[in-house]
Tab-separated table of C-alpha atoms in Angstrom:
chain	number	residue	atom	x	y	z
A	1	GLU	CA	113.867	55.582	76.199
A	2	THR	CA	114.205	57.703	73.046
A	3	GLY	CA	112.638	61.159	73.113
A	4	VAL	CA	110.681	62.915	70.383
A	5	THR	CA	112.835	63.915	67.434
A	6	GLN	CA	112.065	66.192	64.503
A	7	SER	CA	113.760	66.914	61.214
A	8	PRO	CA	114.949	69.129	59.776
A	9	THR	CA	115.861	71.642	62.480
A	10	HIS	CA	115.652	74.643	60.173
A	11	LEU	CA	114.256	75.098	56.700
A	12	ILE	CA	113.979	77.984	54.258
A	13	LYS	CA	111.413	77.763	51.463
A	14	THR	CA	109.978	80.090	48.863
A	15	ARG	CA	106.322	81.090	48.684
A	16	GLY	CA	104.332	78.574	46.651
A	17	GLN	CA	106.649	75.655	47.379
A	18	GLN	CA	105.772	72.517	49.322
A	19	VAL	CA	107.426	71.230	52.488
A	20	THR	CA	107.469	67.986	54.470
A	21	LEU	CA	108.390	67.933	58.142
A	22	ARG	CA	109.098	64.723	60.041
A	23	CYS	CA	108.608	63.563	63.598
A	24	SER	CA	109.549	60.392	65.468
A	25	SER	CA	107.442	59.682	68.540
A	26	GLN	CA	108.729	58.771	71.942
A	27	SER	CA	109.000	55.017	72.338
A	28	GLY	CA	105.623	53.451	73.216
A	29	HIS	CA	103.555	56.491	72.194
A	30	ASN	CA	100.855	55.985	69.546
A	31	THR	CA	99.466	59.523	69.349
A	32	VAL	CA	101.114	62.486	67.656
A	33	SER	CA	99.918	66.083	67.643
A	34	TRP	CA	101.270	68.849	65.425
A	35	TYR	CA	101.348	72.511	66.388
A	36	GLN	CA	102.295	75.762	64.714
A	37	GLN	CA	103.890	78.360	66.960
A	38	ALA	CA	104.413	81.867	65.652
A	39	LEU	CA	106.969	84.073	67.391
A	40	GLY	CA	105.671	85.295	70.749
A	41	GLN	CA	102.541	83.164	70.544
A	42	GLY	CA	101.370	79.910	72.062
A	43	PRO	CA	101.168	76.721	69.990
A	44	GLN	CA	98.174	76.450	67.647
A	45	PHE	CA	96.789	72.943	67.185
A	46	ILE	CA	97.010	71.724	63.558
A	47	PHE	CA	95.915	68.094	63.861
A	48	GLN	CA	96.411	64.877	65.748
A	49	TYR	CA	97.043	61.318	64.574
A	50	TYR	CA	96.198	58.185	66.481
A	51	ARG	CA	97.183	54.788	65.088
A	52	GLU	CA	97.572	56.160	61.550
A	53	GLU	CA	94.191	57.942	61.497
A	54	GLU	CA	93.559	61.669	61.793
A	55	ASN	CA	91.879	62.230	65.142
A	56	GLY	CA	90.964	65.889	65.350
A	57	ARG	CA	91.944	68.977	63.395
A	58	GLY	CA	92.360	72.634	64.281
A	59	ASN	CA	91.474	75.656	62.189
A	60	PHE	CA	94.000	75.099	59.392
A	61	PRO	CA	93.282	74.913	55.639
A	62	PRO	CA	93.441	71.620	53.697
A	63	ARG	CA	96.886	72.488	52.312
A	64	PHE	CA	98.115	71.352	55.740
A	65	SER	CA	98.022	67.558	55.673
A	66	GLY	CA	99.645	64.744	57.552
A	67	LEU	CA	100.432	61.098	57.813
A	68	GLN	CA	101.223	58.674	60.575
A	69	PHE	CA	103.105	55.473	59.838
A	70	PRO	CA	102.833	52.001	61.422
A	71	ASN	CA	105.823	52.779	63.663
A	72	TYR	CA	103.895	55.893	64.822
A	73	SER	CA	106.306	58.355	63.257
A	74	SER	CA	104.569	61.185	61.464
A	75	GLU	CA	104.828	63.755	58.680
A	76	LEU	CA	103.357	67.211	58.268
A	77	ASN	CA	102.993	68.398	54.678
A	78	VAL	CA	102.265	71.971	53.721
A	79	ASN	CA	101.453	72.843	50.098
A	80	ALA	CA	101.462	76.245	48.411
A	81	LEU	CA	103.476	77.860	51.158
A	82	GLU	CA	102.541	81.379	52.223
A	83	LEU	CA	104.643	83.943	54.056
A	84	ASP	CA	102.434	83.541	57.148
A	85	ASP	CA	103.416	79.881	57.367
A	86	SER	CA	106.771	80.994	58.756
A	87	ALA	CA	106.786	79.590	62.288
A	88	LEU	CA	108.133	76.936	64.614
A	89	TYR	CA	106.421	73.609	63.949
A	90	LEU	CA	106.238	71.365	66.972
A	91	CYS	CA	105.233	67.769	67.192
A	92	ALA	CA	104.248	66.163	70.483
A	93	SER	CA	103.675	62.518	71.243
A	94	SER	CA	101.555	60.997	73.985
A	95	LEU	CA	100.610	57.573	75.226
A	96	GLU	CA	96.981	57.652	74.067
A	97	PHE	CA	94.621	60.269	72.710
A	98	GLN	CA	91.833	59.459	75.159
A	99	GLY	CA	92.284	60.226	78.766
A	100	VAL	CA	94.717	62.736	80.098
A	101	HIS	CA	98.256	62.128	79.063
A	102	GLU	CA	101.221	64.446	79.126
A	103	GLN	CA	102.458	65.500	75.720
A	104	TYR	CA	106.174	65.268	75.082
A	105	PHE	CA	107.455	67.794	72.593
A	106	GLY	CA	110.188	67.508	70.016
A	107	PRO	CA	112.694	70.335	69.508
A	108	GLY	CA	110.692	71.747	66.592
A	109	THR	CA	111.383	72.716	62.993
A	110	ARG	CA	111.881	76.417	62.294
A	111	LEU	CA	110.332	77.120	58.868
A	112	THR	CA	111.026	80.398	57.107
A	113	VAL	CA	109.057	81.228	53.950
A	114	THR	CA	110.466	83.996	51.780
B	1	GLY	CA	84.343	79.816	71.750
B	2	GLN	CA	87.447	78.508	73.411
B	3	ASN	CA	89.874	80.974	74.923
B	4	ILE	CA	92.857	81.119	77.257
B	5	ASP	CA	94.063	84.406	78.751
B	6	GLN	CA	97.336	85.024	80.525
B	7	PRO	CA	99.528	88.112	80.964
B	8	THR	CA	101.989	88.798	78.159
B	9	GLU	CA	104.999	89.582	80.320
B	10	MET	CA	106.006	89.725	83.979
B	11	THR	CA	109.185	90.802	85.742
B	12	ALA	CA	110.435	89.530	89.093
B	13	THR	CA	113.596	89.569	91.182
B	14	GLU	CA	115.885	86.638	91.810
B	15	GLY	CA	114.933	84.904	95.074
B	16	ALA	CA	111.403	86.318	95.082
B	17	ILE	CA	108.004	84.708	94.421
B	18	VAL	CA	105.869	85.256	91.322
B	19	GLN	CA	102.325	84.177	90.457
B	20	ILE	CA	101.262	83.784	86.823
B	21	ASN	CA	97.507	83.776	86.309
B	22	CYS	CA	95.478	82.065	83.628
B	23	THR	CA	91.768	82.136	82.859
B	24	TYR	CA	90.200	79.673	80.479
B	25	GLN	CA	86.989	78.979	78.613
B	26	THR	CA	86.673	75.643	76.832
B	27	SER	CA	84.094	73.219	75.455
B	28	GLY	CA	84.240	70.701	78.261
B	29	PHE	CA	87.216	70.469	80.560
B	30	ASN	CA	89.680	67.692	81.232
B	31	GLY	CA	92.311	69.563	83.155
B	32	LEU	CA	94.790	72.406	83.038
B	33	PHE	CA	98.453	72.087	82.084
B	34	TRP	CA	101.391	74.411	82.624
B	35	TYR	CA	104.448	74.171	80.398
B	36	GLN	CA	107.759	76.039	80.482
B	37	GLN	CA	109.405	77.122	77.253
B	38	HIS	CA	112.876	78.614	77.033
B	39	ALA	CA	113.579	80.772	74.006
B	40	GLY	CA	114.140	78.663	70.904
B	41	GLU	CA	113.301	75.421	72.676
B	42	ALA	CA	110.310	73.075	72.921
B	43	PRO	CA	107.793	73.335	75.782
B	44	THR	CA	108.432	71.086	78.780
B	45	PHE	CA	105.747	69.866	81.164
B	46	LEU	CA	105.496	71.492	84.590
B	47	SER	CA	102.142	70.573	86.112
B	48	TYR	CA	98.625	69.252	85.630
B	49	ASN	CA	95.484	70.060	87.651
B	50	VAL	CA	92.017	68.619	87.204
B	51	LEU	CA	90.607	68.978	90.719
B	52	ASP	CA	90.230	72.238	92.608
B	53	GLY	CA	93.108	73.131	94.839
B	54	LEU	CA	96.845	73.499	94.998
B	55	GLU	CA	99.392	71.016	93.670
B	56	GLU	CA	102.911	71.549	94.962
B	57	LYS	CA	106.026	70.278	93.241
B	58	GLY	CA	109.246	71.642	94.666
B	59	ARG	CA	109.612	75.358	93.938
B	60	PHE	CA	106.620	75.284	91.594
B	61	SER	CA	102.961	75.058	92.611
B	62	SER	CA	99.813	75.189	90.513
B	63	PHE	CA	96.287	76.062	91.586
B	64	LEU	CA	92.946	75.428	89.927
B	65	SER	CA	89.411	76.729	90.481
B	66	ARG	CA	87.059	75.027	88.046
B	67	SER	CA	84.051	77.126	89.025
B	68	LYS	CA	85.967	80.313	88.189
B	69	GLY	CA	87.790	78.972	85.136
B	70	TYR	CA	91.015	80.098	86.762
B	71	SER	CA	94.468	78.746	87.423
B	72	TYR	CA	97.779	80.112	88.572
B	73	LEU	CA	101.371	78.957	88.581
B	74	LEU	CA	103.407	79.983	91.615
B	75	LEU	CA	107.178	80.039	91.379
B	76	LYS	CA	109.163	80.411	94.607
B	77	GLU	CA	112.836	81.205	95.254
B	78	LEU	CA	113.223	82.449	91.707
B	79	GLN	CA	116.448	81.636	89.903
B	80	MET	CA	117.859	83.232	86.777
B	81	LYS	CA	117.259	79.979	84.881
B	82	ASP	CA	113.508	80.440	85.476
B	83	SER	CA	113.528	83.176	82.836
B	84	ALA	CA	111.291	81.644	80.179
B	85	SER	CA	107.787	81.702	78.770
B	86	TYR	CA	105.121	79.909	80.782
B	87	LEU	CA	102.278	78.427	78.776
B	88	CYS	CA	98.853	77.640	80.180
B	89	ALA	CA	96.839	75.017	78.272
B	90	ALA	CA	93.361	73.649	78.971
B	91	MET	CA	92.273	70.235	77.745
B	92	ASP	CA	88.798	70.247	76.206
B	93	SER	CA	86.175	67.501	75.977
B	94	ASN	CA	87.964	65.978	72.947
B	95	TYR	CA	91.221	65.769	74.923
B	96	GLN	CA	92.716	68.505	72.730
B	97	LEU	CA	94.917	71.169	74.299
B	98	ILE	CA	93.888	74.796	73.908
B	99	TRP	CA	96.915	77.002	74.511
B	100	GLY	CA	97.405	80.494	75.817
B	101	ALA	CA	99.895	82.834	74.160
B	102	GLY	CA	102.321	82.389	77.051
B	103	THR	CA	103.678	84.684	79.753
B	104	LYS	CA	107.263	85.807	79.312
B	105	LEU	CA	108.892	85.889	82.741
B	106	ILE	CA	111.954	88.108	83.134
B	107	ILE	CA	114.095	87.556	86.231
B	108	LYS	CA	116.321	90.398	87.366
B	109	PRO	CA	119.298	89.988	89.720
């Protein structure tokens, strides 16, 4: 069984640039959630995708967007990067979005915006 | 609004017992999760409670009181490797997780 993977591991971008982060779900999981975790804070929910459709969104501006592909892998896109976007971005996959299912986290992408 | 509160930091001694408290307020409730996160790593699942009472799993136990909006994680026979952040997360009516800021646990020899 393959775990959740994310790429890249680390990334440095300049303010105003755009970035794409990638996530591969655990085998058999059709739901992916993305989180932003600032240093010393808990994860903040960005959005969730279920079978290629957005299924819930947190309090993030529209410049945060995503995609889920037929194989359930996912992308997080952030446009017009701001300094405050510097954080660890975590993706988590789960079996279904309804019902209670444990979320399995990837190792995260550390984004630094300068 | 939705809110999770837990202490920022706690210190305990190797071999001792520590209890990390969490209070929550969510729109609907579908259970309470505890995750462990070592520095620079992803969170890993520890426990899930949806009914009142204590769930025991080895050295770790988790308790829930729905009427009080309260949970705690109990760690026994502390080991140095237990030094980590412990995240409390409540699942709301939309099955979304609302996370606390985490409790950094420091274990001293």
